[in-house]
Amino acid sequence: MKKQNSEEKKSKKIEETLIQVGLRIAKRGEGALFVVGDVKYKPLVKQSVPPFEIIKNPKLLESLALMDGAVIIDKAGIMIAYGVMIKSTRTFKNFGTRHSAGLSAAKGDNLVVLVSEEDKKIRILKNGKMIMQIDALQKNVEESVPYAVELLESIGAGTIGA
């Protein structure tokens, strides 16, 4: 039981890190795409930054996320690739290529955190659908991140709009 608890804590910390980094990116009016899990991708840039634990280096994660393409993170919270293209197999109606790639990557138990530069919202996708949306411009939004992570953990694959 202890092992699962430490895995849950790690998972929460990964989600919290991605949301916090996403908020900083969204507030500047920039976009990003983070995929936690296993997905097919093609690098757009030479991978010169070695894998690292995202929880320990959110600033580096943020700068890599600002490049074109997605950031791929394994379930242990290790950044394994950045500036990569994910082949879109689905379309996210009324949104662009980043959203379609995010929706395509949100299969199985993959977690996708998508930062929209257009509307400054963070969308969290899982099991092929959006399960949460956070408005980066909402007053004191950073204070609600731990609650959002708790909600994410409690609903698992459920659907909710926040």
CSV table of N, CA and C in Angstrom, one decimal:
chain,number,residue,atom,x,y,z
A,1,MET,N,0.8,-1.2,0.0
A,1,MET,CA,0.0,0.0,0.0
A,1,MET,C,0.9,1.3,0.0
A,2,LYS,N,2.0,1.2,0.7
A,2,LYS,CA,2.9,2.4,0.8
A,2,LYS,C,3.4,2.8,-0.6
A,3,LYS,N,3.8,1.8,-1.4
A,3,LYS,CA,4.3,2.0,-2.7
A,3,LYS,C,3.3,2.8,-3.6
A,4,GLN,N,2.0,2.4,-3.5
A,4,GLN,CA,1.0,3.1,-4.2
A,4,GLN,C,0.8,4.6,-3.7
A,5,ASN,N,0.9,4.8,-2.4
A,5,ASN,CA,0.9,6.1,-1.9
A,5,ASN,C,2.0,7.0,-2.4
A,6,SER,N,3.2,6.5,-2.5
A,6,SER,CA,4.3,7.3,-3.0
A,6,SER,C,4.1,7.6,-4.5
A,7,GLU,N,3.5,6.6,-5.2
A,7,GLU,CA,3.3,6.8,-6.6
A,7,GLU,C,2.2,7.8,-6.8
A,8,GLU,N,1.1,7.8,-6.0
A,8,GLU,CA,0.1,8.8,-6.0
A,8,GLU,C,0.6,10.2,-5.7
A,9,LYS,N,1.5,10.3,-4.7
A,9,LYS,CA,2.1,11.6,-4.4
A,9,LYS,C,2.9,12.1,-5.5
A,10,LYS,N,3.7,11.3,-6.1
A,10,LYS,CA,4.5,11.6,-7.3
A,10,LYS,C,3.6,12.1,-8.4
A,11,SER,N,2.5,11.4,-8.7
A,11,SER,CA,1.6,11.7,-9.8
A,11,SER,C,1.0,13.1,-9.5
A,12,LYS,N,0.6,13.4,-8.3
A,12,LYS,CA,0.0,14.7,-7.9
A,12,LYS,C,1.0,15.8,-8.1
A,13,LYS,N,2.3,15.5,-7.7
A,13,LYS,CA,3.3,16.5,-7.8
A,13,LYS,C,3.6,16.8,-9.3
A,14,ILE,N,3.6,15.8,-10.1
A,14,ILE,CA,3.8,16.0,-11.6
A,14,ILE,C,2.7,16.8,-12.1
A,15,GLU,N,1.4,16.5,-11.8
A,15,GLU,CA,0.2,17.3,-12.3
A,15,GLU,C,0.3,18.7,-11.8
A,16,GLU,N,0.7,18.9,-10.5
A,16,GLU,CA,0.8,20.3,-10.0
A,16,GLU,C,1.9,21.1,-10.7
A,17,THR,N,3.0,20.4,-11.0
A,17,THR,CA,4.1,21.1,-11.7
A,17,THR,C,3.7,21.5,-13.1
A,18,LEU,N,3.0,20.6,-13.8
A,18,LEU,CA,2.6,20.9,-15.1
A,18,LEU,C,1.5,22.1,-15.2
A,19,ILE,N,0.6,22.1,-14.2
A,19,ILE,CA,-0.4,23.1,-14.1
A,19,ILE,C,0.3,24.5,-13.8
A,20,GLN,N,1.2,24.5,-12.8
A,20,GLN,CA,1.9,25.7,-12.5
A,20,GLN,C,2.7,26.3,-13.6
A,21,VAL,N,3.4,25.4,-14.3
A,21,VAL,CA,4.2,25.9,-15.5
A,21,VAL,C,3.3,26.3,-16.6
A,22,GLY,N,2.2,25.6,-16.8
A,22,GLY,CA,1.2,26.0,-17.8
A,22,GLY,C,0.6,27.3,-17.5
A,23,LEU,N,0.3,27.6,-16.2
A,23,LEU,CA,-0.3,28.9,-15.9
A,23,LEU,C,0.7,30.1,-16.2
A,24,ARG,N,2.0,29.9,-15.9
A,24,ARG,CA,2.9,30.9,-16.3
A,24,ARG,C,3.0,31.2,-17.8
A,25,ILE,N,3.0,30.1,-18.5
A,25,ILE,CA,3.0,30.2,-20.0
A,25,ILE,C,1.8,30.9,-20.5
A,26,ALA,N,0.6,30.4,-20.0
A,26,ALA,CA,-0.7,31.0,-20.5
A,26,ALA,C,-0.8,32.5,-20.2
A,27,LYS,N,-0.4,32.9,-19.0
A,27,LYS,CA,-0.5,34.3,-18.7
A,27,LYS,C,0.3,35.2,-19.6
A,28,ARG,N,1.4,34.6,-20.2
A,28,ARG,CA,2.2,35.4,-21.1
A,28,ARG,C,1.6,35.4,-22.6
A,29,GLY,N,0.5,34.6,-22.7
A,29,GLY,CA,-0.1,34.5,-24.0
A,29,GLY,C,0.6,33.6,-24.9
A,30,GLU,N,1.3,32.6,-24.4
A,30,GLU,CA,2.0,31.6,-25.2
A,30,GLU,C,1.3,30.2,-25.0
A,31,GLY,N,1.7,29.3,-25.8
A,31,GLY,CA,1.0,28.0,-25.7
A,31,GLY,C,2.1,26.9,-25.5
A,32,ALA,N,1.6,25.7,-25.1
A,32,ALA,CA,2.4,24.5,-24.8
A,32,ALA,C,1.6,23.3,-24.8
A,33,LEU,N,2.3,22.1,-25.0
A,33,LEU,CA,1.6,20.8,-24.9
A,33,LEU,C,2.5,19.9,-24.2
A,34,PHE,N,1.9,19.3,-23.1
A,34,PHE,CA,2.7,18.3,-22.3
A,34,PHE,C,1.9,17.0,-22.4
A,35,VAL,N,2.6,15.9,-22.6
A,35,VAL,CA,2.0,14.6,-22.6
A,35,VAL,C,2.7,13.7,-21.6
A,36,VAL,N,2.0,13.2,-20.6
A,36,VAL,CA,2.6,12.3,-19.6
A,36,VAL,C,2.1,10.9,-20.0
A,37,GLY,N,3.0,10.1,-20.4
A,37,GLY,CA,2.7,8.7,-20.8
A,37,GLY,C,3.4,8.3,-22.1
A,38,ASP,N,2.8,7.3,-22.7
A,38,ASP,CA,3.4,6.7,-23.9
A,38,ASP,C,2.7,7.2,-25.2
A,39,VAL,N,3.4,7.9,-26.1
A,39,VAL,CA,2.8,8.3,-27.3
A,39,VAL,C,3.8,8.3,-28.4
A,40,LYS,N,3.4,8.1,-29.6
A,40,LYS,CA,4.3,8.1,-30.8
A,40,LYS,C,4.6,9.6,-31.2
A,41,TYR,N,5.8,9.9,-31.4
A,41,TYR,CA,6.2,11.2,-31.8
A,41,TYR,C,7.4,11.3,-32.7
A,42,LYS,N,7.6,12.4,-33.3
A,42,LYS,CA,8.8,12.6,-34.2
A,42,LYS,C,9.4,13.9,-33.7
A,43,PRO,N,10.7,13.9,-33.4
A,43,PRO,CA,11.4,15.1,-33.0
A,43,PRO,C,11.5,16.1,-34.1
A,44,LEU,N,11.2,17.4,-33.7
A,44,LEU,CA,11.4,18.5,-34.7
A,44,LEU,C,12.7,19.2,-34.5
A,45,VAL,N,13.3,19.0,-33.3
A,45,VAL,CA,14.6,19.6,-33.0
A,45,VAL,C,15.6,18.5,-32.5
A,46,LYS,N,16.9,18.8,-32.6
A,46,LYS,CA,17.9,17.9,-32.0
A,46,LYS,C,17.7,17.9,-30.5
A,47,GLN,N,17.7,16.7,-29.9
A,47,GLN,CA,17.4,16.6,-28.5
A,47,GLN,C,18.8,16.8,-27.8
A,48,SER,N,19.1,18.0,-27.4
A,48,SER,CA,20.4,18.3,-26.7
A,48,SER,C,20.3,18.4,-25.2
A,49,VAL,N,19.0,18.5,-24.7
A,49,VAL,CA,18.9,18.5,-23.2
A,49,VAL,C,18.6,17.1,-22.8
A,50,PRO,N,19.4,16.6,-21.9
A,50,PRO,CA,19.2,15.2,-21.4
A,50,PRO,C,18.0,15.1,-20.5
A,51,PRO,N,17.4,13.9,-20.4
A,51,PRO,CA,16.2,13.7,-19.6
A,51,PRO,C,16.5,14.2,-18.1
A,52,PHE,N,15.4,14.8,-17.5
A,52,PHE,CA,15.5,15.3,-16.2
A,52,PHE,C,14.2,15.2,-15.5
A,53,GLU,N,14.2,15.3,-14.1
A,53,GLU,CA,13.0,15.2,-13.3
A,53,GLU,C,12.3,16.6,-13.4
A,54,ILE,N,11.1,16.6,-13.9
A,54,ILE,CA,10.4,17.9,-14.1
A,54,ILE,C,10.1,18.6,-12.8
A,55,ILE,N,9.8,17.9,-11.7
A,55,ILE,CA,9.5,18.5,-10.4
A,55,ILE,C,10.6,19.3,-9.9
A,56,LYS,N,11.9,18.8,-10.2
A,56,LYS,CA,13.1,19.5,-9.7
A,56,LYS,C,13.5,20.6,-10.5
A,57,ASN,N,13.0,20.7,-11.8
A,57,ASN,CA,13.5,21.8,-12.6
A,57,ASN,C,12.4,22.3,-13.5
A,58,PRO,N,11.3,23.0,-12.9
A,58,PRO,CA,10.2,23.5,-13.6
A,58,PRO,C,10.6,24.6,-14.6
A,59,LYS,N,11.6,25.4,-14.3
A,59,LYS,CA,12.1,26.5,-15.2
A,59,LYS,C,12.6,26.0,-16.5
A,60,LEU,N,13.4,24.9,-16.4
A,60,LEU,CA,13.9,24.3,-17.7
A,60,LEU,C,12.7,23.7,-18.5
A,61,LEU,N,11.8,23.0,-17.8
A,61,LEU,CA,10.6,22.5,-18.4
A,61,LEU,C,9.9,23.6,-19.2
A,62,GLU,N,9.7,24.7,-18.5
A,62,GLU,CA,9.0,25.9,-19.1
A,62,GLU,C,9.7,26.3,-20.4
A,63,SER,N,11.0,26.5,-20.3
A,63,SER,CA,11.7,27.0,-21.5
A,63,SER,C,11.6,26.0,-22.7
A,64,LEU,N,11.7,24.7,-22.4
A,64,LEU,CA,11.6,23.7,-23.4
A,64,LEU,C,10.1,23.6,-24.0
A,65,ALA,N,9.1,23.9,-23.2
A,65,ALA,CA,7.7,23.9,-23.6
A,65,ALA,C,7.4,25.0,-24.6
A,66,LEU,N,8.2,26.1,-24.5
A,66,LEU,CA,8.0,27.2,-25.4
A,66,LEU,C,8.4,27.0,-26.8
A,67,MET,N,9.2,25.9,-27.0
A,67,MET,CA,9.6,25.6,-28.4
A,67,MET,C,8.4,25.0,-29.1
A,68,ASP,N,8.4,25.0,-30.4
A,68,ASP,CA,7.4,24.4,-31.2
A,68,ASP,C,7.3,22.9,-30.9
A,69,GLY,N,6.1,22.4,-30.8
A,69,GLY,CA,6.0,20.9,-30.5
A,69,GLY,C,5.7,20.6,-29.1
A,70,ALA,N,5.5,19.4,-28.8
A,70,ALA,CA,5.1,18.9,-27.5
A,70,ALA,C,6.3,18.5,-26.6
A,71,VAL,N,6.1,18.4,-25.3
A,71,VAL,CA,7.0,17.9,-24.4
A,71,VAL,C,6.5,16.5,-23.9
A,72,ILE,N,7.3,15.5,-24.0
A,72,ILE,CA,6.9,14.2,-23.6
A,72,ILE,C,7.5,13.8,-22.2
A,73,ILE,N,6.7,13.4,-21.3
A,73,ILE,CA,7.1,13.1,-19.9
A,73,ILE,C,6.7,11.7,-19.6
A,74,ASP,N,7.6,10.9,-19.0
A,74,ASP,CA,7.1,9.5,-18.6
A,74,ASP,C,6.4,9.6,-17.3
A,75,LYS,N,5.8,8.4,-16.9
A,75,LYS,CA,4.9,8.4,-15.7
A,75,LYS,C,5.7,8.7,-14.4
A,76,ALA,N,7.0,8.6,-14.5
A,76,ALA,CA,7.9,8.9,-13.3
A,76,ALA,C,8.2,10.3,-13.2
A,77,GLY,N,7.7,11.1,-14.2
A,77,GLY,CA,8.0,12.6,-14.1
A,77,GLY,C,9.3,13.0,-14.8
A,78,ILE,N,9.8,12.1,-15.6
A,78,ILE,CA,11.1,12.4,-16.3
A,78,ILE,C,10.8,13.0,-17.7
A,79,MET,N,11.3,14.1,-18.1
A,79,MET,CA,11.1,14.7,-19.4
A,79,MET,C,12.0,13.8,-20.3
A,80,ILE,N,11.4,13.2,-21.3
A,80,ILE,CA,12.1,12.4,-22.2
A,80,ILE,C,12.3,12.9,-23.6
A,81,ALA,N,11.5,13.9,-24.0
A,81,ALA,CA,11.6,14.5,-25.3
A,81,ALA,C,10.9,15.9,-25.3
A,82,TYR,N,11.3,16.8,-26.2
A,82,TYR,CA,10.7,18.1,-26.3
A,82,TYR,C,10.8,18.5,-27.8
A,83,GLY,N,10.0,19.5,-28.1
A,83,GLY,CA,10.0,20.0,-29.5
A,83,GLY,C,9.6,18.8,-30.5
A,84,VAL,N,8.6,18.0,-30.1
A,84,VAL,CA,8.3,16.9,-30.9
A,84,VAL,C,6.9,17.1,-31.5
A,85,MET,N,6.7,16.4,-32.7
A,85,MET,CA,5.4,16.4,-33.3
A,85,MET,C,4.7,15.1,-33.0
A,86,ILE,N,3.4,15.3,-32.6
A,86,ILE,CA,2.5,14.1,-32.4
A,86,ILE,C,1.6,14.1,-33.5
A,87,LYS,N,1.5,13.0,-34.2
A,87,LYS,CA,0.6,12.8,-35.3
A,87,LYS,C,-0.9,12.9,-34.8
A,88,SER,N,-1.6,13.8,-35.4
A,88,SER,CA,-3.0,14.0,-35.0
A,88,SER,C,-3.9,12.9,-35.7
A,89,THR,N,-4.6,12.2,-34.9
A,89,THR,CA,-5.5,11.2,-35.5
A,89,THR,C,-7.0,11.6,-35.2
A,90,ARG,N,-7.1,12.7,-34.4
A,90,ARG,CA,-8.5,13.2,-34.1
A,90,ARG,C,-8.4,14.7,-34.3
A,91,THR,N,-9.6,15.3,-34.4
A,91,THR,CA,-9.7,16.7,-34.6
A,91,THR,C,-10.5,17.3,-33.4
A,92,PHE,N,-9.9,18.4,-32.8
A,92,PHE,CA,-10.6,19.1,-31.7
A,92,PHE,C,-11.3,20.2,-32.3
A,93,LYS,N,-12.6,20.0,-32.5
A,93,LYS,CA,-13.4,21.0,-33.3
A,93,LYS,C,-13.2,22.5,-32.8
A,94,ASN,N,-13.1,23.4,-33.7
A,94,ASN,CA,-13.0,24.8,-33.5
A,94,ASN,C,-11.6,25.2,-32.8
A,95,PHE,N,-10.7,24.3,-32.8
A,95,PHE,CA,-9.4,24.6,-32.2
A,95,PHE,C,-8.3,24.2,-33.2
A,96,GLY,N,-7.0,24.6,-33.0
A,96,GLY,CA,-5.9,24.4,-33.9
A,96,GLY,C,-5.2,23.0,-33.8
A,97,THR,N,-4.0,23.0,-34.4
A,97,THR,CA,-3.3,21.7,-34.5
A,97,THR,C,-2.8,21.3,-33.1
A,98,ARG,N,-2.4,22.2,-32.2
A,98,ARG,CA,-2.0,21.8,-30.9
A,98,ARG,C,-3.1,21.0,-30.1
A,99,HIS,N,-4.3,21.5,-30.2
A,99,HIS,CA,-5.4,20.9,-29.6
A,99,HIS,C,-5.7,19.5,-30.2
A,100,SER,N,-5.6,19.4,-31.5
A,100,SER,CA,-5.8,18.1,-32.2
A,100,SER,C,-4.8,17.1,-31.8
A,101,ALA,N,-3.5,17.6,-31.7
A,101,ALA,CA,-2.4,16.7,-31.3
A,101,ALA,C,-2.6,16.2,-29.8
A,102,GLY,N,-3.1,17.2,-29.0
A,102,GLY,CA,-3.3,16.9,-27.6
A,102,GLY,C,-4.4,15.8,-27.4
A,103,LEU,N,-5.5,16.0,-28.2
A,103,LEU,CA,-6.6,15.1,-28.1
A,103,LEU,C,-6.2,13.7,-28.6
A,104,SER,N,-5.4,13.7,-29.6
A,104,SER,CA,-4.9,12.4,-30.2
A,104,SER,C,-4.0,11.7,-29.2
A,105,ALA,N,-3.2,12.5,-28.4
A,105,ALA,CA,-2.3,11.9,-27.4
A,105,ALA,C,-3.0,11.5,-26.1
A,106,ALA,N,-4.2,12.0,-25.9
A,106,ALA,CA,-4.9,11.7,-24.6
A,106,ALA,C,-5.6,10.3,-24.7
A,107,LYS,N,-4.9,9.3,-25.0
A,107,LYS,CA,-5.5,8.0,-25.1
A,107,LYS,C,-5.0,7.1,-24.0
A,108,GLY,N,-5.7,6.1,-23.6
A,108,GLY,CA,-5.3,5.2,-22.5
A,108,GLY,C,-5.3,6.0,-21.2
A,109,ASP,N,-4.2,5.8,-20.5
A,109,ASP,CA,-4.1,6.5,-19.2
A,109,ASP,C,-3.1,7.7,-19.3
A,110,ASN,N,-2.8,8.1,-20.6
A,110,ASN,CA,-2.0,9.3,-20.8
A,110,ASN,C,-2.7,10.5,-20.2
A,111,LEU,N,-1.9,11.4,-19.7
A,111,LEU,CA,-2.5,12.7,-19.2
A,111,LEU,C,-1.9,13.8,-20.1
A,112,VAL,N,-2.8,14.6,-20.7
A,112,VAL,CA,-2.3,15.7,-21.5
A,112,VAL,C,-2.7,17.1,-20.9
A,113,VAL,N,-1.7,17.9,-20.8
A,113,VAL,CA,-1.9,19.3,-20.3
A,113,VAL,C,-1.6,20.2,-21.5
A,114,LEU,N,-2.7,20.9,-21.9
A,114,LEU,CA,-2.6,21.7,-23.1
A,114,LEU,C,-2.7,23.2,-22.7
A,115,VAL,N,-1.8,24.0,-23.1
A,115,VAL,CA,-1.9,25.5,-22.8
A,115,VAL,C,-2.2,26.2,-24.0
A,116,SER,N,-3.4,26.9,-24.0
A,116,SER,CA,-3.9,27.6,-25.2
A,116,SER,C,-3.4,29.1,-25.2
A,117,GLU,N,-2.7,29.4,-26.3
A,117,GLU,CA,-2.2,30.8,-26.3
A,117,GLU,C,-3.4,31.7,-26.7
A,118,GLU,N,-4.4,31.2,-27.4
A,118,GLU,CA,-5.5,32.0,-27.9
A,118,GLU,C,-6.4,32.5,-26.7
A,119,ASP,N,-6.9,31.6,-25.9
A,119,ASP,CA,-7.8,32.0,-24.8
A,119,ASP,C,-7.2,32.0,-23.4
A,120,LYS,N,-5.9,31.7,-23.3
A,120,LYS,CA,-5.1,31.6,-22.0
A,120,LYS,C,-5.8,30.7,-21.0
A,121,LYS,N,-6.2,29.5,-21.5
A,121,LYS,CA,-6.8,28.5,-20.7
A,121,LYS,C,-5.9,27.2,-20.7
A,122,ILE,N,-5.9,26.5,-19.6
A,122,ILE,CA,-5.2,25.2,-19.6
A,122,ILE,C,-6.3,24.1,-19.6
A,123,ARG,N,-6.1,23.2,-20.6
A,123,ARG,CA,-7.1,22.1,-20.7
A,123,ARG,C,-6.4,20.8,-20.4
A,124,ILE,N,-7.0,20.0,-19.5
A,124,ILE,CA,-6.5,18.8,-19.1
A,124,ILE,C,-7.3,17.7,-19.8
A,125,LEU,N,-6.6,16.8,-20.5
A,125,LEU,CA,-7.3,15.8,-21.3
A,125,LEU,C,-6.8,14.4,-20.8
A,126,LYS,N,-7.8,13.4,-20.9
A,126,LYS,CA,-7.5,12.1,-20.5
A,126,LYS,C,-8.6,11.2,-21.2
A,127,ASN,N,-8.2,10.0,-21.5
A,127,ASN,CA,-9.2,9.1,-22.1
A,127,ASN,C,-9.9,9.7,-23.3
A,128,GLY,N,-9.2,10.5,-24.1
A,128,GLY,CA,-9.8,11.0,-25.3
A,128,GLY,C,-10.7,12.2,-25.1
A,129,LYS,N,-10.8,12.8,-23.9
A,129,LYS,CA,-11.7,13.9,-23.8
A,129,LYS,C,-11.1,14.9,-22.7
A,130,MET,N,-11.7,16.1,-22.8
A,130,MET,CA,-11.3,17.1,-21.9
A,130,MET,C,-12.0,16.9,-20.5
A,131,ILE,N,-11.2,16.8,-19.4
A,131,ILE,CA,-11.7,16.5,-18.1
A,131,ILE,C,-11.7,17.8,-17.2
A,132,MET,N,-10.9,18.8,-17.6
A,132,MET,CA,-10.8,20.0,-16.8
A,132,MET,C,-10.3,21.1,-17.6
A,133,GLN,N,-10.7,22.3,-17.2
A,133,GLN,CA,-10.2,23.5,-17.9
A,133,GLN,C,-10.0,24.6,-16.8
A,134,ILE,N,-8.8,25.2,-16.9
A,134,ILE,CA,-8.5,26.3,-15.9
A,134,ILE,C,-8.2,27.5,-16.6
A,135,ASP,N,-8.8,28.6,-16.2
A,135,ASP,CA,-8.6,29.9,-16.8
A,135,ASP,C,-7.4,30.6,-16.1
A,136,ALA,N,-6.3,30.8,-16.8
A,136,ALA,CA,-5.1,31.4,-16.3
A,136,ALA,C,-5.3,32.9,-15.8
A,137,LEU,N,-6.3,33.5,-16.3
A,137,LEU,CA,-6.5,34.9,-16.0
A,137,LEU,C,-7.5,35.1,-14.8
A,138,GLN,N,-8.0,34.0,-14.3
A,138,GLN,CA,-8.9,34.0,-13.1
A,138,GLN,C,-8.1,34.5,-11.9
A,139,LYS,N,-8.7,35.4,-11.1
A,139,LYS,CA,-8.0,36.0,-10.0
A,139,LYS,C,-7.6,34.9,-9.0
A,140,ASN,N,-6.3,35.0,-8.5
A,140,ASN,CA,-5.7,34.0,-7.5
A,140,ASN,C,-5.8,32.6,-8.0
A,141,VAL,N,-5.7,32.4,-9.3
A,141,VAL,CA,-5.9,31.0,-9.8
A,141,VAL,C,-4.8,30.0,-9.3
A,142,GLU,N,-3.6,30.5,-8.9
A,142,GLU,CA,-2.6,29.7,-8.4
A,142,GLU,C,-3.0,29.0,-7.1
A,143,GLU,N,-3.8,29.7,-6.3
A,143,GLU,CA,-4.3,29.1,-5.0
A,143,GLU,C,-5.2,27.9,-5.2
A,144,SER,N,-5.8,27.8,-6.4
A,144,SER,CA,-6.7,26.7,-6.7
A,144,SER,C,-6.1,25.5,-7.3
A,145,VAL,N,-4.8,25.6,-7.6
A,145,VAL,CA,-4.1,24.4,-8.2
A,145,VAL,C,-4.1,23.2,-7.4
A,146,PRO,N,-3.8,23.3,-6.0
A,146,PRO,CA,-3.9,22.0,-5.3
A,146,PRO,C,-5.3,21.4,-5.3
A,147,TYR,N,-6.3,22.2,-5.3
A,147,TYR,CA,-7.7,21.7,-5.3
A,147,TYR,C,-7.9,21.0,-6.7
A,148,ALA,N,-7.4,21.7,-7.8
A,148,ALA,CA,-7.6,21.1,-9.1
A,148,ALA,C,-6.9,19.7,-9.2
A,149,VAL,N,-5.7,19.6,-8.6
A,149,VAL,CA,-5.0,18.3,-8.6
A,149,VAL,C,-5.8,17.3,-7.8
A,150,GLU,N,-6.3,17.7,-6.6
A,150,GLU,CA,-7.1,16.8,-5.8
A,150,GLU,C,-8.3,16.3,-6.6
A,151,LEU,N,-9.0,17.2,-7.3
A,151,LEU,CA,-10.1,16.9,-8.1
A,151,LEU,C,-9.7,15.9,-9.2
A,152,LEU,N,-8.6,16.2,-9.9
A,152,LEU,CA,-8.1,15.3,-10.9
A,152,LEU,C,-7.9,13.9,-10.4
A,153,GLU,N,-7.3,13.8,-9.3
A,153,GLU,CA,-7.0,12.5,-8.7
A,153,GLU,C,-8.3,11.8,-8.3
A,154,SER,N,-9.3,12.5,-7.7
A,154,SER,CA,-10.5,11.9,-7.3
A,154,SER,C,-11.4,11.4,-8.4
A,155,ILE,N,-11.4,12.2,-9.5
A,155,ILE,CA,-12.3,11.8,-10.6
A,155,ILE,C,-11.7,10.8,-11.6
A,156,GLY,N,-10.3,10.8,-11.5
A,156,GLY,CA,-9.6,9.8,-12.4
A,156,GLY,C,-10.0,10.1,-13.8
A,157,ALA,N,-10.8,9.3,-14.4
A,157,ALA,CA,-11.2,9.4,-15.8
A,157,ALA,C,-12.5,10.1,-16.0
A,158,GLY,N,-13.1,10.6,-15.0
A,158,GLY,CA,-14.4,11.3,-15.1
A,158,GLY,C,-14.3,12.6,-15.9
A,159,THR,N,-15.4,13.2,-16.1
A,159,THR,CA,-15.5,14.4,-16.9
A,159,THR,C,-15.9,15.6,-16.0
A,160,ILE,N,-15.2,16.7,-16.1
A,160,ILE,CA,-15.7,17.9,-15.3
A,160,ILE,C,-15.1,19.1,-16.0
A,161,GLY,N,-15.8,20.2,-15.9
A,161,GLY,CA,-15.3,21.5,-16.4
A,161,GLY,C,-15.2,22.4,-15.2
A,162,ALA,N,-14.1,23.1,-15.1
A,162,ALA,CA,-13.9,24.0,-14.0
A,162,ALA,C,-13.6,25.4,-14.5
